[in-house]
Amino acid sequence: MRDLSHSPYRAINAIKTPPTPTSPTPSLKHSVPEEPLGEMPKPPTAPFLPPFTRRETLKERLGQKYKDELTQIEAIEASRSRAASEQVQISKAVRRAMHELEITSIDLRAAQIRREHAENHRRKAASANGFF
């Protein structure tokens, strides 16, 4: 029979760890100041902005003396704005068409490659020695 008094399991079971002492150091948690439940926190205030003084427009400064010229300038600016908007729409349409052309070219090339492979398989199937 074996002598169990000298087994390693008995030595492990015989060792007892001491209890962990309570630490006198304060906890690391920060104390949260308690706020009264009835009060709402005040939102931050906006910085002071000086009052805005409206400046005269060019039309107001020049008055009636250059009324016709100012009307022409406004018409030219409106025309320029319309032309710029139209140019943006045209450039978007051109980019869209170019993208569609690129995608269609890729699809066409893929279809040509598939057709070539299918033709090769058809020739091999038609010949008696195609797969041997």
PDB file of C-alpha atoms in Angstrom:
ATOM      1  CA  MET A   1       0.000   0.000   0.000  1.00  0.00           C
ATOM      2  CA  ARG A   2       1.009   3.563  -0.528  1.00  0.00           C
ATOM      3  CA  ASP A   3       1.837   5.928   2.229  1.00  0.00           C
ATOM      4  CA  LEU A   4      -0.404   8.992   1.712  1.00  0.00           C
ATOM      5  CA  SER A   5       1.283  11.053   4.407  1.00  0.00           C
ATOM      6  CA  HIS A   6       4.017  12.091   1.951  1.00  0.00           C
ATOM      7  CA  SER A   7       1.855  12.716  -1.127  1.00  0.00           C
ATOM      8  CA  PRO A   8       2.083  16.104  -2.870  1.00  0.00           C
ATOM      9  CA  TYR A   9      -1.707  16.500  -2.691  1.00  0.00           C
ATOM     10  CA  ARG A  10      -1.583  16.376   1.084  1.00  0.00           C
ATOM     11  CA  ALA A  11       1.077  19.114   1.123  1.00  0.00           C
ATOM     12  CA  ILE A  12      -1.066  21.383  -1.059  1.00  0.00           C
ATOM     13  CA  ASN A  13      -4.124  20.836   1.074  1.00  0.00           C
ATOM     14  CA  ALA A  14      -2.134  21.556   4.224  1.00  0.00           C
ATOM     15  CA  ILE A  15      -1.119  25.073   3.096  1.00  0.00           C
ATOM     16  CA  LYS A  16      -3.659  27.652   4.095  1.00  0.00           C
ATOM     17  CA  THR A  17      -3.607  31.243   2.920  1.00  0.00           C
ATOM     18  CA  PRO A  18      -4.044  33.901   5.564  1.00  0.00           C
ATOM     19  CA  PRO A  19      -7.110  36.127   5.295  1.00  0.00           C
ATOM     20  CA  THR A  20      -6.658  39.405   3.460  1.00  0.00           C
ATOM     21  CA  PRO A  21      -6.252  42.231   5.968  1.00  0.00           C
ATOM     22  CA  THR A  22      -8.500  45.242   5.637  1.00  0.00           C
ATOM     23  CA  SER A  23      -6.611  48.160   4.243  1.00  0.00           C
ATOM     24  CA  PRO A  24      -6.483  51.438   6.198  1.00  0.00           C
ATOM     25  CA  THR A  25      -5.888  53.399   2.925  1.00  0.00           C
ATOM     26  CA  PRO A  26      -8.860  55.389   1.582  1.00  0.00           C
ATOM     27  CA  SER A  27     -10.623  54.073  -1.480  1.00  0.00           C
ATOM     28  CA  LEU A  28      -9.664  55.394  -4.912  1.00  0.00           C
ATOM     29  CA  LYS A  29     -13.214  56.380  -5.758  1.00  0.00           C
ATOM     30  CA  HIS A  30     -13.817  60.097  -5.870  1.00  0.00           C
ATOM     31  CA  SER A  31     -16.669  61.371  -3.832  1.00  0.00           C
ATOM     32  CA  VAL A  32     -19.424  62.900  -5.940  1.00  0.00           C
ATOM     33  CA  PRO A  33     -20.830  66.109  -4.487  1.00  0.00           C
ATOM     34  CA  GLU A  34     -24.491  65.732  -3.808  1.00  0.00           C
ATOM     35  CA  GLU A  35     -26.784  68.275  -5.453  1.00  0.00           C
ATOM     36  CA  PRO A  36     -30.214  69.135  -4.164  1.00  0.00           C
ATOM     37  CA  LEU A  37     -32.865  67.248  -6.080  1.00  0.00           C
ATOM     38  CA  GLY A  38     -35.124  70.248  -6.684  1.00  0.00           C
ATOM     39  CA  GLU A  39     -32.621  72.467  -8.543  1.00  0.00           C
ATOM     40  CA  MET A  40     -31.848  72.130 -12.244  1.00  0.00           C
ATOM     41  CA  PRO A  41     -28.301  72.872 -13.431  1.00  0.00           C
ATOM     42  CA  LYS A  42     -28.007  76.222 -15.174  1.00  0.00           C
ATOM     43  CA  PRO A  43     -27.103  76.121 -18.876  1.00  0.00           C
ATOM     44  CA  PRO A  44     -23.910  77.928 -19.886  1.00  0.00           C
ATOM     45  CA  THR A  45     -24.452  81.505 -20.952  1.00  0.00           C
ATOM     46  CA  ALA A  46     -23.567  82.737 -24.423  1.00  0.00           C
ATOM     47  CA  PRO A  47     -20.782  85.284 -24.824  1.00  0.00           C
ATOM     48  CA  PHE A  48     -21.743  88.908 -25.280  1.00  0.00           C
ATOM     49  CA  LEU A  49     -22.091  89.928 -28.914  1.00  0.00           C
ATOM     50  CA  PRO A  50     -22.253  93.595 -29.871  1.00  0.00           C
ATOM     51  CA  PRO A  51     -25.374  94.683 -31.729  1.00  0.00           C
ATOM     52  CA  PHE A  52     -25.217  94.369 -35.510  1.00  0.00           C
ATOM     53  CA  THR A  53     -25.483  97.608 -37.383  1.00  0.00           C
ATOM     54  CA  ARG A  54     -26.820  97.219 -40.885  1.00  0.00           C
ATOM     55  CA  ARG A  55     -24.723  98.866 -43.567  1.00  0.00           C
ATOM     56  CA  GLU A  56     -26.095 100.544 -46.638  1.00  0.00           C
ATOM     57  CA  THR A  57     -26.170  98.505 -49.804  1.00  0.00           C
ATOM     58  CA  LEU A  58     -24.496  99.725 -52.951  1.00  0.00           C
ATOM     59  CA  LYS A  59     -27.877 100.501 -54.433  1.00  0.00           C
ATOM     60  CA  GLU A  60     -28.826 102.635 -51.441  1.00  0.00           C
ATOM     61  CA  ARG A  61     -25.498 104.485 -51.408  1.00  0.00           C
ATOM     62  CA  LEU A  62     -25.550 105.371 -55.095  1.00  0.00           C
ATOM     63  CA  GLY A  63     -29.226 106.283 -55.047  1.00  0.00           C
ATOM     64  CA  GLN A  64     -31.257 107.217 -58.082  1.00  0.00           C
ATOM     65  CA  LYS A  65     -28.275 108.562 -60.014  1.00  0.00           C
ATOM     66  CA  TYR A  66     -27.073 105.116 -61.132  1.00  0.00           C
ATOM     67  CA  LYS A  67     -30.410 103.279 -60.998  1.00  0.00           C
ATOM     68  CA  ASP A  68     -30.264 102.052 -64.617  1.00  0.00           C
ATOM     69  CA  GLU A  69     -26.676 100.815 -64.288  1.00  0.00           C
ATOM     70  CA  LEU A  70     -27.462  98.977 -61.042  1.00  0.00           C
ATOM     71  CA  THR A  71     -30.466  97.302 -62.664  1.00  0.00           C
ATOM     72  CA  GLN A  72     -28.230  96.123 -65.507  1.00  0.00           C
ATOM     73  CA  ILE A  73     -25.673  94.780 -62.993  1.00  0.00           C
ATOM     74  CA  GLU A  74     -28.419  92.869 -61.147  1.00  0.00           C
ATOM     75  CA  ALA A  75     -29.672  91.388 -64.427  1.00  0.00           C
ATOM     76  CA  ILE A  76     -26.148  90.330 -65.385  1.00  0.00           C
ATOM     77  CA  GLU A  77     -25.593  88.734 -61.958  1.00  0.00           C
ATOM     78  CA  ALA A  78     -28.890  86.844 -62.229  1.00  0.00           C
ATOM     79  CA  SER A  79     -27.902  85.644 -65.705  1.00  0.00           C
ATOM     80  CA  ARG A  80     -24.503  84.516 -64.413  1.00  0.00           C
ATOM     81  CA  SER A  81     -26.147  82.641 -61.564  1.00  0.00           C
ATOM     82  CA  ARG A  82     -28.497  80.824 -63.958  1.00  0.00           C
ATOM     83  CA  ALA A  83     -25.606  79.945 -66.289  1.00  0.00           C
ATOM     84  CA  ALA A  84     -23.549  78.592 -63.372  1.00  0.00           C
ATOM     85  CA  SER A  85     -26.467  76.448 -62.214  1.00  0.00           C
ATOM     86  CA  GLU A  86     -26.989  75.130 -65.749  1.00  0.00           C
ATOM     87  CA  GLN A  87     -23.282  74.356 -66.080  1.00  0.00           C
ATOM     88  CA  VAL A  88     -23.374  72.326 -62.858  1.00  0.00           C
ATOM     89  CA  GLN A  89     -26.320  70.297 -64.145  1.00  0.00           C
ATOM     90  CA  ILE A  90     -24.592  69.700 -67.496  1.00  0.00           C
ATOM     91  CA  SER A  91     -21.339  68.607 -65.823  1.00  0.00           C
ATOM     92  CA  LYS A  92     -23.270  66.167 -63.627  1.00  0.00           C
ATOM     93  CA  ALA A  93     -24.978  64.707 -66.702  1.00  0.00           C
ATOM     94  CA  VAL A  94     -21.618  64.340 -68.495  1.00  0.00           C
ATOM     95  CA  ARG A  95     -20.058  62.569 -65.494  1.00  0.00           C
ATOM     96  CA  ARG A  96     -23.072  60.241 -65.255  1.00  0.00           C
ATOM     97  CA  ALA A  97     -22.833  59.407 -68.982  1.00  0.00           C
ATOM     98  CA  MET A  98     -19.076  58.763 -68.737  1.00  0.00           C
ATOM     99  CA  HIS A  99     -19.632  56.437 -65.781  1.00  0.00           C
ATOM    100  CA  GLU A 100     -22.345  54.526 -67.653  1.00  0.00           C
ATOM    101  CA  LEU A 101     -20.009  54.228 -70.660  1.00  0.00           C
ATOM    102  CA  GLU A 102     -17.226  52.782 -68.478  1.00  0.00           C
ATOM    103  CA  ILE A 103     -19.577  50.251 -66.843  1.00  0.00           C
ATOM    104  CA  THR A 104     -21.028  49.241 -70.220  1.00  0.00           C
ATOM    105  CA  SER A 105     -17.508  48.782 -71.637  1.00  0.00           C
ATOM    106  CA  ILE A 106     -16.621  46.487 -68.738  1.00  0.00           C
ATOM    107  CA  ASP A 107     -19.844  44.482 -69.281  1.00  0.00           C
ATOM    108  CA  LEU A 108     -19.148  44.212 -73.025  1.00  0.00           C
ATOM    109  CA  ARG A 109     -15.607  42.917 -72.442  1.00  0.00           C
ATOM    110  CA  ALA A 110     -16.886  40.359 -69.916  1.00  0.00           C
ATOM    111  CA  ALA A 111     -19.520  39.150 -72.413  1.00  0.00           C
ATOM    112  CA  GLN A 112     -16.864  38.814 -75.141  1.00  0.00           C
ATOM    113  CA  ILE A 113     -14.655  36.716 -72.842  1.00  0.00           C
ATOM    114  CA  ARG A 114     -17.638  34.500 -71.876  1.00  0.00           C
ATOM    115  CA  ARG A 115     -18.479  34.024 -75.572  1.00  0.00           C
ATOM    116  CA  GLU A 116     -14.889  33.024 -76.379  1.00  0.00           C
ATOM    117  CA  HIS A 117     -14.890  30.448 -73.577  1.00  0.00           C
ATOM    118  CA  ALA A 118     -18.279  29.101 -74.642  1.00  0.00           C
ATOM    119  CA  GLU A 119     -17.068  28.793 -78.242  1.00  0.00           C
ATOM    120  CA  ASN A 120     -13.976  26.853 -77.100  1.00  0.00           C
ATOM    121  CA  HIS A 121     -16.143  24.481 -75.048  1.00  0.00           C
ATOM    122  CA  ARG A 122     -18.516  24.018 -77.984  1.00  0.00           C
ATOM    123  CA  ARG A 123     -15.603  23.117 -80.294  1.00  0.00           C
ATOM    124  CA  LYS A 124     -14.211  20.646 -77.757  1.00  0.00           C
ATOM    125  CA  ALA A 125     -17.626  19.040 -77.283  1.00  0.00           C
ATOM    126  CA  ALA A 126     -18.125  18.759 -81.044  1.00  0.00           C
ATOM    127  CA  SER A 127     -14.806  17.006 -81.607  1.00  0.00           C
ATOM    128  CA  ALA A 128     -14.505  13.372 -80.559  1.00  0.00           C
ATOM    129  CA  ASN A 129     -11.127  13.908 -78.822  1.00  0.00           C
ATOM    130  CA  GLY A 130     -12.056  17.192 -77.150  1.00  0.00           C
ATOM    131  CA  PHE A 131     -11.789  16.101 -73.510  1.00  0.00           C
ATOM    132  CA  PHE A 132      -9.348  13.159 -73.805  1.00  0.00           C
TER     133      PHE A 132
END
